[in-house]
Amino acid sequence: MPRPKSDSKFRVFMQENLLTMLTVIGVFAGGLVGFIIKNSTGDWTKREIMYISFPGEIFLRMLKCLIVPLLVSSITSAIGGLDLSMSSKIATRAIAYYFITTISAVVLGICLVTSIRPGQGAKIVEKRMESVDKASKVLTPDTLMDLIRNMFTDNIIQSTMFQYRTEIYENTSLSPPLPMEEWDFKPAQREGSNVLGLVMFSVILGTTIGRMREKGQLLQDFFTTLSEAMMTITSWVIWISPLGVGFLIAAKIIEMDSIAATIQSLGWYFITVMLGLFLHGFGTIAVIFFLGTRRLPYRFIAKLSQVLATAFGTGSSSATMPLTIKCLDGMGIDPRVTRFVIPVGATINMDGTALYEAVAALFIAQYREMSYSFGTIVAVSITATAASIGAAGIPQAGLVTMVMVLDTVGLEPKDVSLIIAVDWLLDRFRTTINVMCDALGTILVNHLSKKDLQKVDRLNDEPHELMELGANGHDKE
């Protein structure tokens, strides 16, 4: 007896969406368990919280392990598989999209914070934290120059593990103390992959391989195969995501002092940032996407739900990158576009971070009852955009770049401590918007480049072959 068609459709639906549903369930289950444990037991020690977050930490480490080989192989194979003119067209469209969305996010954030004015009358319990103290000891010129230094790395192997950073330190033997601009400085290496340097190197290497044609085919095949291998490993790792994300969120909620008190003290600031992120993600980006494709993006956003849930749970756009590429491959996006646009976007396109930093700087200025001119607002816009590019795609990386924006307004770097209480939660929401913007930008660039890519395929007399992994891990033609 043949099975009903409805049963067959339901089975196909479950096969295609099971992982997504499990990840979303993991997010809500982690939050619920965290609230229950926090309200039913006493204070937890750091070690006990570490035990809770351990499964999530393992998941995050596995994802981060894939970042460097996937980033280098993906960008190199994508650029190497195209001629120079095609690569430049895709890059130009992607960068134009990044620039427009980032500026739009900053402008939207400034409009909201100047209209709502959340800093007036706010009552905040100021905290001193070690991360704030470290973030305070930087200068804006050093941060901007370090951004450029990291783009042009002097050691590609070292860039897989460390980033260049200029450290300043005070000579305590002098009296009176010197201003920070006159402190001594020295080059240092900060732990964490120099993604900007790796991206730049990969783009140049891919361009070189493409120009070498037949001589470079062996290298092109190597990076293509490596990229496919990393995506296969990704398809194995993502089945741990529901468990890992759930434990990460539960541990974070248990770690919070008092959720109600935190939201109460920073309520209007929290609402302003959340409103800005929502309007940008589902309004501004949707309009830009519609103008470019003549289609609404919400159906694509629904298909990205598992990626977005993972981005929220990990708080890292870089760690989510392998999942984003895999998901877009399953949606039929050209791998040559996906493997170039997503790694670059995860590095330099931080819309949510740009909006957040603009709102935070003006919020603190309002709280300190400091007047600011239109010129200051323009300066905040430019600095927030630059700071978002320099922000690493890791949890709470915006604390360091926030110092740049505060310096523009003339505020003390230690004022970062005013918003630290809700930073971890807002960080997850803005990371989700960052990842969503990257994915929709890839779909948009793919749509605009479709005819050019088809022309390249006809000239090569065969379609470009790169393995696209479906939801079940099998090859998809």
Tab-separated table of C-alpha atoms in Angstrom:
chain	number	residue	atom	x	y	z
A	1	MET	CA	0.000	0.000	0.000
A	2	PRO	CA	1.590	3.347	-1.059
A	3	ARG	CA	2.156	5.972	1.625
A	4	PRO	CA	0.073	9.162	1.490
A	5	LYS	CA	1.721	12.158	-0.160
A	6	SER	CA	1.206	14.229	2.977
A	7	ASP	CA	3.289	11.732	4.964
A	8	SER	CA	6.038	11.916	2.343
A	9	LYS	CA	6.034	15.731	2.393
A	10	PHE	CA	6.181	15.764	6.174
A	11	ARG	CA	9.147	13.395	6.152
A	12	VAL	CA	11.004	15.540	3.596
A	13	PHE	CA	10.247	18.664	5.643
A	14	MET	CA	11.576	17.040	8.819
A	15	GLN	CA	14.734	15.831	7.063
A	16	GLU	CA	15.448	19.305	5.710
A	17	ASN	CA	14.604	21.257	8.872
A	18	LEU	CA	15.358	18.889	11.764
A	19	LEU	CA	18.723	20.468	12.623
A	20	THR	CA	17.258	23.970	12.439
A	21	MET	CA	14.419	23.084	14.778
A	22	LEU	CA	16.784	21.347	17.210
A	23	THR	CA	19.078	24.418	17.293
A	24	VAL	CA	16.185	26.811	17.959
A	25	ILE	CA	14.917	24.450	20.667
A	26	GLY	CA	18.439	24.415	22.127
A	27	VAL	CA	18.443	28.236	22.366
A	28	PHE	CA	15.100	28.381	24.202
A	29	ALA	CA	15.850	25.339	26.349
A	30	GLY	CA	19.206	26.811	27.391
A	31	GLY	CA	17.555	30.094	28.364
A	32	LEU	CA	14.775	28.337	30.285
A	33	VAL	CA	17.154	26.024	32.150
A	34	GLY	CA	19.393	28.981	32.996
A	35	PHE	CA	16.474	30.963	34.457
A	36	ILE	CA	15.216	27.968	36.458
A	37	ILE	CA	18.634	27.156	37.922
A	38	LYS	CA	19.373	30.790	38.743
A	39	ASN	CA	16.051	31.353	40.531
A	40	SER	CA	15.926	28.027	42.399
A	41	THR	CA	19.481	27.785	43.732
A	42	GLY	CA	22.012	30.048	45.391
A	43	ASP	CA	25.012	31.773	43.838
A	44	TRP	CA	27.182	29.630	41.582
A	45	THR	CA	30.966	29.798	41.646
A	46	LYS	CA	32.994	30.492	38.503
A	47	ARG	CA	34.145	26.869	38.479
A	48	GLU	CA	30.554	25.563	38.606
A	49	ILE	CA	29.561	27.874	35.753
A	50	MET	CA	32.592	26.636	33.821
A	51	TYR	CA	31.311	23.074	34.236
A	52	ILE	CA	27.913	24.110	32.831
A	53	SER	CA	29.439	25.850	29.804
A	54	PHE	CA	31.947	23.050	29.072
A	55	PRO	CA	29.923	21.289	26.292
A	56	GLY	CA	29.338	24.671	24.637
A	57	GLU	CA	33.016	25.523	24.941
A	58	ILE	CA	33.962	22.301	23.121
A	59	PHE	CA	31.483	23.110	20.329
A	60	LEU	CA	32.905	26.633	20.015
A	61	ARG	CA	36.488	25.335	19.907
A	62	MET	CA	35.581	22.904	17.117
A	63	LEU	CA	34.033	25.703	15.072
A	64	LYS	CA	36.971	28.049	15.640
A	65	CYS	CA	39.361	25.287	14.567
A	66	LEU	CA	37.756	25.380	11.106
A	67	ILE	CA	37.985	29.148	10.631
A	68	VAL	CA	41.565	29.573	9.372
A	69	PRO	CA	41.742	26.629	6.906
A	70	LEU	CA	38.219	27.336	5.652
A	71	LEU	CA	38.798	31.074	5.272
A	72	VAL	CA	42.086	30.747	3.375
A	73	SER	CA	40.970	27.863	1.139
A	74	SER	CA	37.528	29.354	0.423
A	75	ILE	CA	38.725	32.812	-0.602
A	76	THR	CA	41.724	31.502	-2.560
A	77	SER	CA	39.687	28.911	-4.500
A	78	ALA	CA	36.848	31.378	-5.157
A	79	ILE	CA	39.140	34.129	-6.471
A	80	GLY	CA	41.381	31.678	-8.330
A	81	GLY	CA	38.392	30.193	-10.155
A	82	LEU	CA	37.471	33.556	-11.680
A	83	ASP	CA	39.292	35.923	-13.971
A	84	LEU	CA	40.437	39.258	-12.574
A	85	SER	CA	37.564	41.285	-14.038
A	86	MET	CA	34.950	38.916	-12.589
A	87	SER	CA	36.629	38.901	-9.180
A	88	SER	CA	36.726	42.686	-9.136
A	89	LYS	CA	33.015	42.891	-10.044
A	90	ILE	CA	32.001	40.572	-7.200
A	91	ALA	CA	34.323	42.378	-4.777
A	92	THR	CA	33.013	45.800	-5.831
A	93	ARG	CA	29.382	44.736	-5.370
A	94	ALA	CA	30.110	43.153	-1.998
A	95	ILE	CA	32.071	46.146	-0.655
A	96	ALA	CA	29.412	48.572	-1.943
A	97	TYR	CA	26.775	46.551	-0.081
A	98	TYR	CA	28.885	46.485	3.097
A	99	PHE	CA	29.487	50.232	2.927
A	100	ILE	CA	25.824	51.124	2.350
A	101	THR	CA	24.482	48.858	5.094
A	102	THR	CA	27.103	49.931	7.657
A	103	ILE	CA	26.508	53.637	7.062
A	104	SER	CA	22.734	53.029	7.185
A	105	ALA	CA	23.100	51.215	10.516
A	106	VAL	CA	25.136	54.045	12.057
A	107	VAL	CA	22.730	56.738	10.815
A	108	LEU	CA	19.734	54.768	12.096
A	109	GLY	CA	21.376	54.318	15.498
A	110	ILE	CA	22.180	58.026	15.797
A	111	CYS	CA	18.626	59.018	14.787
A	112	LEU	CA	17.161	56.715	17.445
A	113	VAL	CA	19.487	57.734	20.276
A	114	THR	CA	18.990	61.463	19.598
A	115	SER	CA	15.195	60.995	19.419
A	116	ILE	CA	14.667	58.661	22.383
A	117	ARG	CA	17.511	60.155	24.480
A	118	PRO	CA	17.917	57.088	26.733
A	119	GLY	CA	20.790	58.613	28.703
A	120	GLN	CA	18.711	61.387	30.295
A	121	GLY	CA	17.741	60.486	33.839
A	122	ALA	CA	19.326	57.020	33.690
A	123	LYS	CA	20.472	55.619	37.035
A	124	ILE	CA	23.371	53.262	36.498
A	125	VAL	CA	25.489	51.415	39.011
A	126	GLU	CA	29.021	51.886	37.692
A	127	LYS	CA	31.267	48.831	37.683
A	128	ARG	CA	34.981	48.409	37.359
A	129	MET	CA	36.052	45.404	35.368
A	130	GLU	CA	39.419	44.093	34.228
A	131	SER	CA	38.333	44.041	30.565
A	132	VAL	CA	37.411	47.731	30.822
A	133	ASP	CA	40.777	48.622	32.342
A	134	LYS	CA	42.585	46.857	29.494
A	135	ALA	CA	40.387	48.515	26.875
A	136	SER	CA	41.101	51.945	28.374
A	137	LYS	CA	44.812	51.837	27.587
A	138	VAL	CA	44.614	52.385	23.834
A	139	LEU	CA	44.750	55.435	21.573
A	140	THR	CA	42.589	55.934	18.495
A	141	PRO	CA	45.537	56.554	16.089
A	142	ASP	CA	47.217	53.360	17.318
A	143	THR	CA	44.031	51.332	16.817
A	144	LEU	CA	43.547	52.615	13.255
A	145	MET	CA	47.199	52.046	12.325
A	146	ASP	CA	47.120	48.563	13.871
A	147	LEU	CA	44.117	47.813	11.643
A	148	ILE	CA	46.218	48.629	8.556
A	149	ARG	CA	49.267	46.795	9.939
A	150	ASN	CA	47.182	43.662	10.433
A	151	MET	CA	45.947	43.873	6.839
A	152	PHE	CA	49.545	43.730	5.591
A	153	THR	CA	50.942	40.970	7.777
A	154	ASP	CA	54.664	40.304	7.901
A	155	ASN	CA	54.289	36.633	8.879
A	156	ILE	CA	51.402	34.604	7.489
A	157	ILE	CA	51.997	31.695	9.888
A	158	GLN	CA	51.987	33.996	12.898
A	159	SER	CA	48.753	35.571	11.602
A	160	THR	CA	46.935	32.288	12.150
A	161	MET	CA	47.493	32.666	15.904
A	162	PHE	CA	48.174	36.327	16.757
A	163	GLN	CA	47.218	39.896	15.868
A	164	TYR	CA	49.551	42.889	15.953
A	165	ARG	CA	48.794	45.441	18.636
A	166	THR	CA	50.540	48.597	19.816
A	167	GLU	CA	50.721	48.639	23.617
A	168	ILE	CA	51.274	51.843	25.549
A	169	TYR	CA	52.556	51.971	29.106
A	170	GLU	CA	53.188	54.751	31.597
A	171	ASN	CA	56.593	55.527	33.062
A	172	THR	CA	55.603	55.634	36.730
A	173	SER	CA	58.949	57.133	37.760
A	174	LEU	CA	58.035	60.490	36.204
A	175	SER	CA	56.235	63.172	38.190
A	176	PRO	CA	53.812	64.682	37.351
A	177	PRO	CA	52.309	61.872	35.189
A	178	LEU	CA	52.435	62.366	31.442
A	179	PRO	CA	49.273	62.400	29.269
A	180	MET	CA	48.539	59.126	27.443
A	181	GLU	CA	49.714	60.607	24.118
A	182	GLU	CA	53.241	60.847	25.577
A	183	TRP	CA	53.395	57.350	27.085
A	184	ASP	CA	55.993	54.890	25.819
A	185	PHE	CA	54.818	52.255	23.369
A	186	LYS	CA	55.944	48.880	22.079
A	187	PRO	CA	54.741	46.337	19.495
A	188	ALA	CA	52.952	43.307	20.903
A	189	GLN	CA	51.098	40.231	19.702
A	190	ARG	CA	47.541	39.673	20.948
A	191	GLU	CA	46.202	36.140	20.967
A	192	GLY	CA	43.641	35.459	18.216
A	193	SER	CA	43.801	34.950	14.458
A	194	ASN	CA	44.625	37.980	12.331
A	195	VAL	CA	41.655	37.483	10.029
A	196	LEU	CA	42.213	40.720	8.091
A	197	GLY	CA	45.748	39.662	7.190
A	198	LEU	CA	44.610	36.179	6.181
A	199	VAL	CA	41.846	37.612	3.990
A	200	MET	CA	44.250	40.009	2.266
A	201	PHE	CA	46.814	37.264	1.681
A	202	SER	CA	44.143	34.876	0.344
A	203	VAL	CA	42.759	37.464	-2.076
A	204	ILE	CA	46.231	38.188	-3.465
A	205	LEU	CA	47.112	34.486	-3.687
A	206	GLY	CA	43.812	33.658	-5.406
A	207	THR	CA	44.307	36.498	-7.894
A	208	THR	CA	47.827	35.262	-8.651
A	209	ILE	CA	46.643	31.664	-9.188
A	210	GLY	CA	43.926	32.922	-11.535
A	211	ARG	CA	46.480	34.846	-13.615
A	212	MET	CA	48.793	31.823	-13.833
A	213	ARG	CA	46.049	29.793	-15.598
A	214	GLU	CA	47.319	26.260	-16.387
A	215	LYS	CA	50.468	26.633	-14.289
A	216	GLY	CA	48.402	27.454	-11.225
A	217	GLN	CA	45.811	24.693	-11.701
A	218	LEU	CA	47.527	22.362	-9.245
A	219	LEU	CA	47.332	24.968	-6.472
A	220	GLN	CA	43.744	25.804	-7.437
A	221	ASP	CA	42.758	22.137	-7.142
A	222	PHE	CA	44.468	21.918	-3.753
A	223	PHE	CA	42.583	24.868	-2.264
A	224	THR	CA	39.290	23.747	-3.812
A	225	THR	CA	39.686	20.278	-2.316
A	226	LEU	CA	40.696	21.735	1.061
A	227	SER	CA	37.617	23.968	1.035
A	228	GLU	CA	35.385	20.976	0.281
A	229	ALA	CA	37.040	18.965	3.081
A	230	MET	CA	36.441	21.771	5.592
A	231	MET	CA	32.770	21.937	4.590
A	232	THR	CA	32.452	18.174	5.078
A	233	ILE	CA	33.883	18.496	8.596
A	234	THR	CA	31.494	21.406	9.194
A	235	SER	CA	28.548	19.184	8.267
A	236	TRP	CA	29.643	16.814	11.055
A	237	VAL	CA	30.258	19.515	13.656
A	238	ILE	CA	26.929	21.315	13.252
A	239	TRP	CA	25.005	18.363	14.650
A	240	ILE	CA	26.485	19.293	18.024
A	241	SER	CA	25.178	22.870	17.729
A	242	PRO	CA	21.814	22.367	19.543
A	243	LEU	CA	23.609	20.983	22.602
A	244	GLY	CA	26.515	23.435	22.507
A	245	VAL	CA	24.362	26.532	22.027
A	246	GLY	CA	21.998	25.483	24.816
A	247	PHE	CA	24.797	25.064	27.368
A	248	LEU	CA	26.478	28.350	26.363
A	249	ILE	CA	23.279	30.348	26.899
A	250	ALA	CA	22.402	28.576	30.161
A	251	ALA	CA	25.852	29.334	31.595
A	252	LYS	CA	25.646	33.009	30.616
A	253	ILE	CA	22.247	33.475	32.267
A	254	ILE	CA	23.438	31.794	35.489
A	255	GLU	CA	26.474	34.100	35.459
A	256	MET	CA	24.373	37.298	35.436
A	257	ASP	CA	23.956	39.140	38.742
A	258	SER	CA	20.329	40.220	38.379
A	259	ILE	CA	18.565	40.318	35.040
A	260	ALA	CA	15.659	42.464	36.307
A	261	ALA	CA	17.938	45.031	37.966
A	262	THR	CA	20.175	45.209	34.907
A	263	ILE	CA	17.310	45.815	32.491
A	264	GLN	CA	15.743	48.328	34.868
A	265	SER	CA	18.883	50.445	35.178
A	266	LEU	CA	19.672	50.363	31.467
A	267	GLY	CA	16.148	49.809	30.161
A	268	TRP	CA	15.868	52.656	27.665
A	269	TYR	CA	19.396	52.076	26.389
A	270	PHE	CA	18.632	48.380	25.917
A	271	ILE	CA	15.353	49.194	24.129
A	272	THR	CA	17.052	51.759	21.873
A	273	VAL	CA	19.755	49.313	20.718
A	274	MET	CA	17.259	46.464	20.249
A	275	LEU	CA	14.876	48.706	18.285
A	276	GLY	CA	17.751	49.835	16.090
A	277	LEU	CA	18.901	46.271	15.421
A	278	PHE	CA	15.353	45.146	14.613
A	279	LEU	CA	14.644	48.077	12.277
A	280	HIS	CA	17.977	47.657	10.529
A	281	GLY	CA	17.757	43.882	10.163
A	282	PHE	CA	14.145	43.662	9.049
A	283	GLY	CA	13.710	47.144	7.594
A	284	THR	CA	16.822	48.782	6.125
A	285	ILE	CA	18.469	45.576	4.907
A	286	ALA	CA	15.122	44.304	3.612
A	287	VAL	CA	14.681	47.471	1.524
A	288	ILE	CA	18.227	47.260	0.123
A	289	PHE	CA	17.730	43.555	-0.626
A	290	PHE	CA	14.408	44.233	-2.375
A	291	LEU	CA	15.877	47.038	-4.498
A	292	GLY	CA	18.652	44.705	-5.649
A	293	THR	CA	16.669	41.506	-6.221
A	294	ARG	CA	12.992	42.611	-6.427
A	295	ARG	CA	12.283	39.953	-3.785
A	296	LEU	CA	11.585	40.203	-0.065
A	297	PRO	CA	14.267	38.604	2.106
A	298	TYR	CA	12.057	37.065	4.799
A	299	ARG	CA	11.834	33.642	3.142
A	300	PHE	CA	15.631	33.502	3.038
A	301	ILE	CA	15.862	34.662	6.661
A	302	ALA	CA	13.595	31.769	7.668
A	303	LYS	CA	15.975	29.340	5.942
A	304	LEU	CA	18.865	30.918	7.862
A	305	SER	CA	17.213	30.317	11.253
A	306	GLN	CA	19.701	27.632	12.312
A	307	VAL	CA	22.653	29.867	11.421
A	308	LEU	CA	21.111	32.818	13.273
A	309	ALA	CA	20.393	30.691	16.347
A	310	THR	CA	24.019	29.534	16.377
A	311	ALA	CA	25.254	33.119	15.958
A	312	PHE	CA	23.137	34.149	18.952
A	313	GLY	CA	24.413	31.274	21.061
A	314	THR	CA	28.121	31.692	20.262
A	315	GLY	CA	28.233	35.483	19.946
A	316	SER	CA	30.847	35.092	17.206
A	317	SER	CA	30.344	35.825	13.513
A	318	SER	CA	33.691	34.201	12.688
A	319	ALA	CA	32.796	30.963	14.466
A	320	THR	CA	29.440	30.890	12.656
A	321	MET	CA	31.078	31.351	9.240
A	322	PRO	CA	31.396	27.630	8.339
A	323	LEU	CA	27.687	27.092	9.076
A	324	THR	CA	26.718	30.156	7.043
A	325	ILE	CA	28.644	28.929	4.000
A	326	LYS	CA	27.114	25.467	4.284
A	327	CYS	CA	23.594	26.854	4.603
A	328	LEU	CA	23.991	29.121	1.554
A	329	ASP	CA	25.405	26.195	-0.433
A	330	GLY	CA	22.245	24.275	0.419
A	331	MET	CA	20.159	27.209	-0.841
A	332	GLY	CA	21.824	26.965	-4.253
A	333	ILE	CA	24.023	30.081	-4.052
A	334	ASP	CA	27.056	29.923	-6.341
A	335	PRO	CA	30.015	28.636	-4.257
A	336	ARG	CA	32.381	31.099	-5.911
A	337	VAL	CA	30.323	33.968	-4.494
A	338	THR	CA	29.672	32.358	-1.110
A	339	ARG	CA	33.298	31.457	-0.461
A	340	PHE	CA	34.457	34.995	-1.145
A	341	VAL	CA	31.690	37.202	0.239
A	342	ILE	CA	31.026	35.389	3.544
A	343	PRO	CA	34.641	35.271	4.867
A	344	VAL	CA	35.205	38.914	3.896
A	345	GLY	CA	31.833	39.922	5.370
A	346	ALA	CA	32.522	38.096	8.635
A	347	THR	CA	35.705	40.162	8.886
A	348	ILE	CA	34.753	43.709	7.879
A	349	ASN	CA	30.941	43.917	7.755
A	350	MET	CA	29.679	44.534	11.292
A	351	ASP	CA	26.416	46.471	10.921
A	352	GLY	CA	25.088	45.551	14.354
A	353	THR	CA	28.368	46.519	16.006
A	354	ALA	CA	28.493	49.867	14.169
A	355	LEU	CA	24.937	50.716	15.259
A	356	TYR	CA	25.610	49.616	18.828
A	357	GLU	CA	28.797	51.669	19.185
A	358	ALA	CA	27.177	54.833	17.817
A	359	VAL	CA	24.209	54.461	20.205
A	360	ALA	CA	26.455	53.624	23.178
A	361	ALA	CA	28.738	56.660	22.684
A	362	LEU	CA	25.880	59.162	22.503
A	363	PHE	CA	24.032	57.406	25.340
A	364	ILE	CA	27.062	57.854	27.620
A	365	ALA	CA	27.382	61.490	26.496
A	366	GLN	CA	23.727	62.060	27.442
A	367	TYR	CA	24.237	60.323	30.782
A	368	ARG	CA	27.229	62.564	31.536
A	369	GLU	CA	25.084	65.582	30.495
A	370	MET	CA	27.625	66.483	27.855
A	371	SER	CA	26.430	68.569	24.908
A	372	TYR	CA	27.499	67.528	21.414
A	373	SER	CA	27.301	69.305	18.078
A	374	PHE	CA	26.375	68.094	14.598
A	375	GLY	CA	30.085	67.851	13.847
A	376	THR	CA	30.512	65.494	16.792
A	377	ILE	CA	27.696	63.311	15.465
A	378	VAL	CA	29.408	63.144	12.060
A	379	ALA	CA	32.679	62.231	13.777
A	380	VAL	CA	30.908	59.497	15.750
A	381	SER	CA	29.449	58.136	12.492
A	382	ILE	CA	32.857	57.900	10.830
A	383	THR	CA	34.601	56.478	13.900
A	384	ALA	CA	31.862	53.918	14.606
A	385	THR	CA	32.119	52.711	11.007
A	386	ALA	CA	35.919	52.386	11.254
A	387	ALA	CA	35.655	50.742	14.678
A	388	SER	CA	33.189	48.143	13.413
A	389	ILE	CA	35.613	47.149	10.647
A	390	GLY	CA	38.394	46.765	13.192
A	391	ALA	CA	36.267	44.738	15.622
A	392	ALA	CA	37.195	41.065	15.717
A	393	GLY	CA	34.412	38.583	15.050
A	394	ILE	CA	34.570	37.201	18.593
A	395	PRO	CA	32.370	37.722	21.662
A	396	GLN	CA	32.495	41.235	23.167
A	397	ALA	CA	35.314	42.412	20.887
A	398	GLY	CA	33.508	45.778	20.661
A	399	LEU	CA	34.754	46.794	24.116
A	400	VAL	CA	38.189	47.671	22.741
A	401	THR	CA	36.978	49.502	19.630
A	402	MET	CA	34.383	51.340	21.745
A	403	VAL	CA	37.264	53.310	23.269
A	404	MET	CA	37.891	54.864	19.833
A	405	VAL	CA	34.315	56.113	19.617
A	406	LEU	CA	34.292	57.478	23.178
A	407	ASP	CA	37.545	59.307	22.477
A	408	THR	CA	35.846	61.019	19.509
A	409	VAL	CA	33.099	62.388	21.780
A	410	GLY	CA	35.683	63.427	24.389
A	411	LEU	CA	34.626	60.897	27.017
A	412	GLU	CA	36.792	58.858	29.349
A	413	PRO	CA	37.518	55.286	28.178
A	414	LYS	CA	36.483	54.011	31.615
A	415	ASP	CA	32.896	55.049	30.793
A	416	VAL	CA	32.619	51.737	28.934
A	417	SER	CA	31.857	50.345	32.397
A	418	LEU	CA	28.454	52.064	32.317
A	419	ILE	CA	27.082	49.652	29.713
A	420	ILE	CA	29.083	46.533	30.539
A	421	ALA	CA	26.164	44.961	32.429
A	422	VAL	CA	24.088	44.363	29.276
A	423	ASP	CA	26.931	44.161	26.773
A	424	TRP	CA	27.033	40.345	26.678
A	425	LEU	CA	23.317	40.121	25.821
A	426	LEU	CA	23.317	42.905	23.232
A	427	ASP	CA	26.501	41.399	21.786
A	428	ARG	CA	24.561	38.261	20.848
A	429	PHE	CA	21.766	40.206	19.179
A	430	ARG	CA	24.133	42.401	17.173
A	431	THR	CA	26.170	39.346	16.124
A	432	THR	CA	22.953	37.762	14.842
A	433	ILE	CA	22.259	40.875	12.756
A	434	ASN	CA	25.870	40.882	11.493
A	435	VAL	CA	25.577	37.284	10.292
A	436	MET	CA	22.145	37.845	8.742
A	437	CYS	CA	23.424	40.908	6.864
A	438	ASP	CA	26.406	38.915	5.512
A	439	ALA	CA	24.163	36.071	4.310
A	440	LEU	CA	21.612	38.354	2.624
A	441	GLY	CA	24.462	40.317	1.054
A	442	THR	CA	25.826	37.095	-0.438
A	443	ILE	CA	22.421	36.258	-1.924
A	444	LEU	CA	22.169	39.798	-3.330
A	445	VAL	CA	25.671	39.730	-4.850
A	446	ASN	CA	24.945	36.279	-6.304
A	447	HIS	CA	21.765	37.619	-7.927
A	448	LEU	CA	23.572	40.629	-9.414
A	449	SER	CA	26.491	38.473	-10.627
A	450	LYS	CA	24.471	35.583	-12.078
A	451	LYS	CA	24.719	36.659	-15.720
A	452	ASP	CA	28.446	37.388	-15.413
A	453	LEU	CA	29.070	33.984	-13.821
A	454	GLN	CA	27.096	32.222	-16.553
A	455	LYS	CA	29.193	34.065	-19.138
A	456	VAL	CA	32.387	32.862	-17.436
A	457	ASP	CA	31.057	29.287	-17.442
A	458	ARG	CA	30.251	29.471	-21.159
A	459	LEU	CA	33.720	30.796	-21.928
A	460	ASN	CA	35.251	27.961	-19.919
A	461	ASP	CA	32.916	25.566	-21.785
A	462	GLU	CA	31.917	23.827	-18.530
A	463	PRO	CA	30.119	24.812	-15.325
A	464	HIS	CA	32.198	25.606	-12.299
A	465	GLU	CA	32.338	22.613	-10.021
A	466	LEU	CA	32.532	23.061	-6.283
A	467	MET	CA	30.862	20.683	-3.911
A	468	GLU	CA	27.659	22.041	-2.424
A	469	LEU	CA	26.651	20.245	0.717
A	470	GLY	CA	22.969	19.747	1.348
A	471	ALA	CA	21.403	19.572	4.771
A	472	ASN	CA	22.045	15.841	5.008
A	473	GLY	CA	25.741	16.133	4.119
A	474	HIS	CA	25.447	14.517	0.638
A	475	ASP	CA	26.684	16.171	-2.544
A	476	LYS	CA	24.108	18.366	-4.195
A	477	GLU	CA	24.305	18.928	-7.907
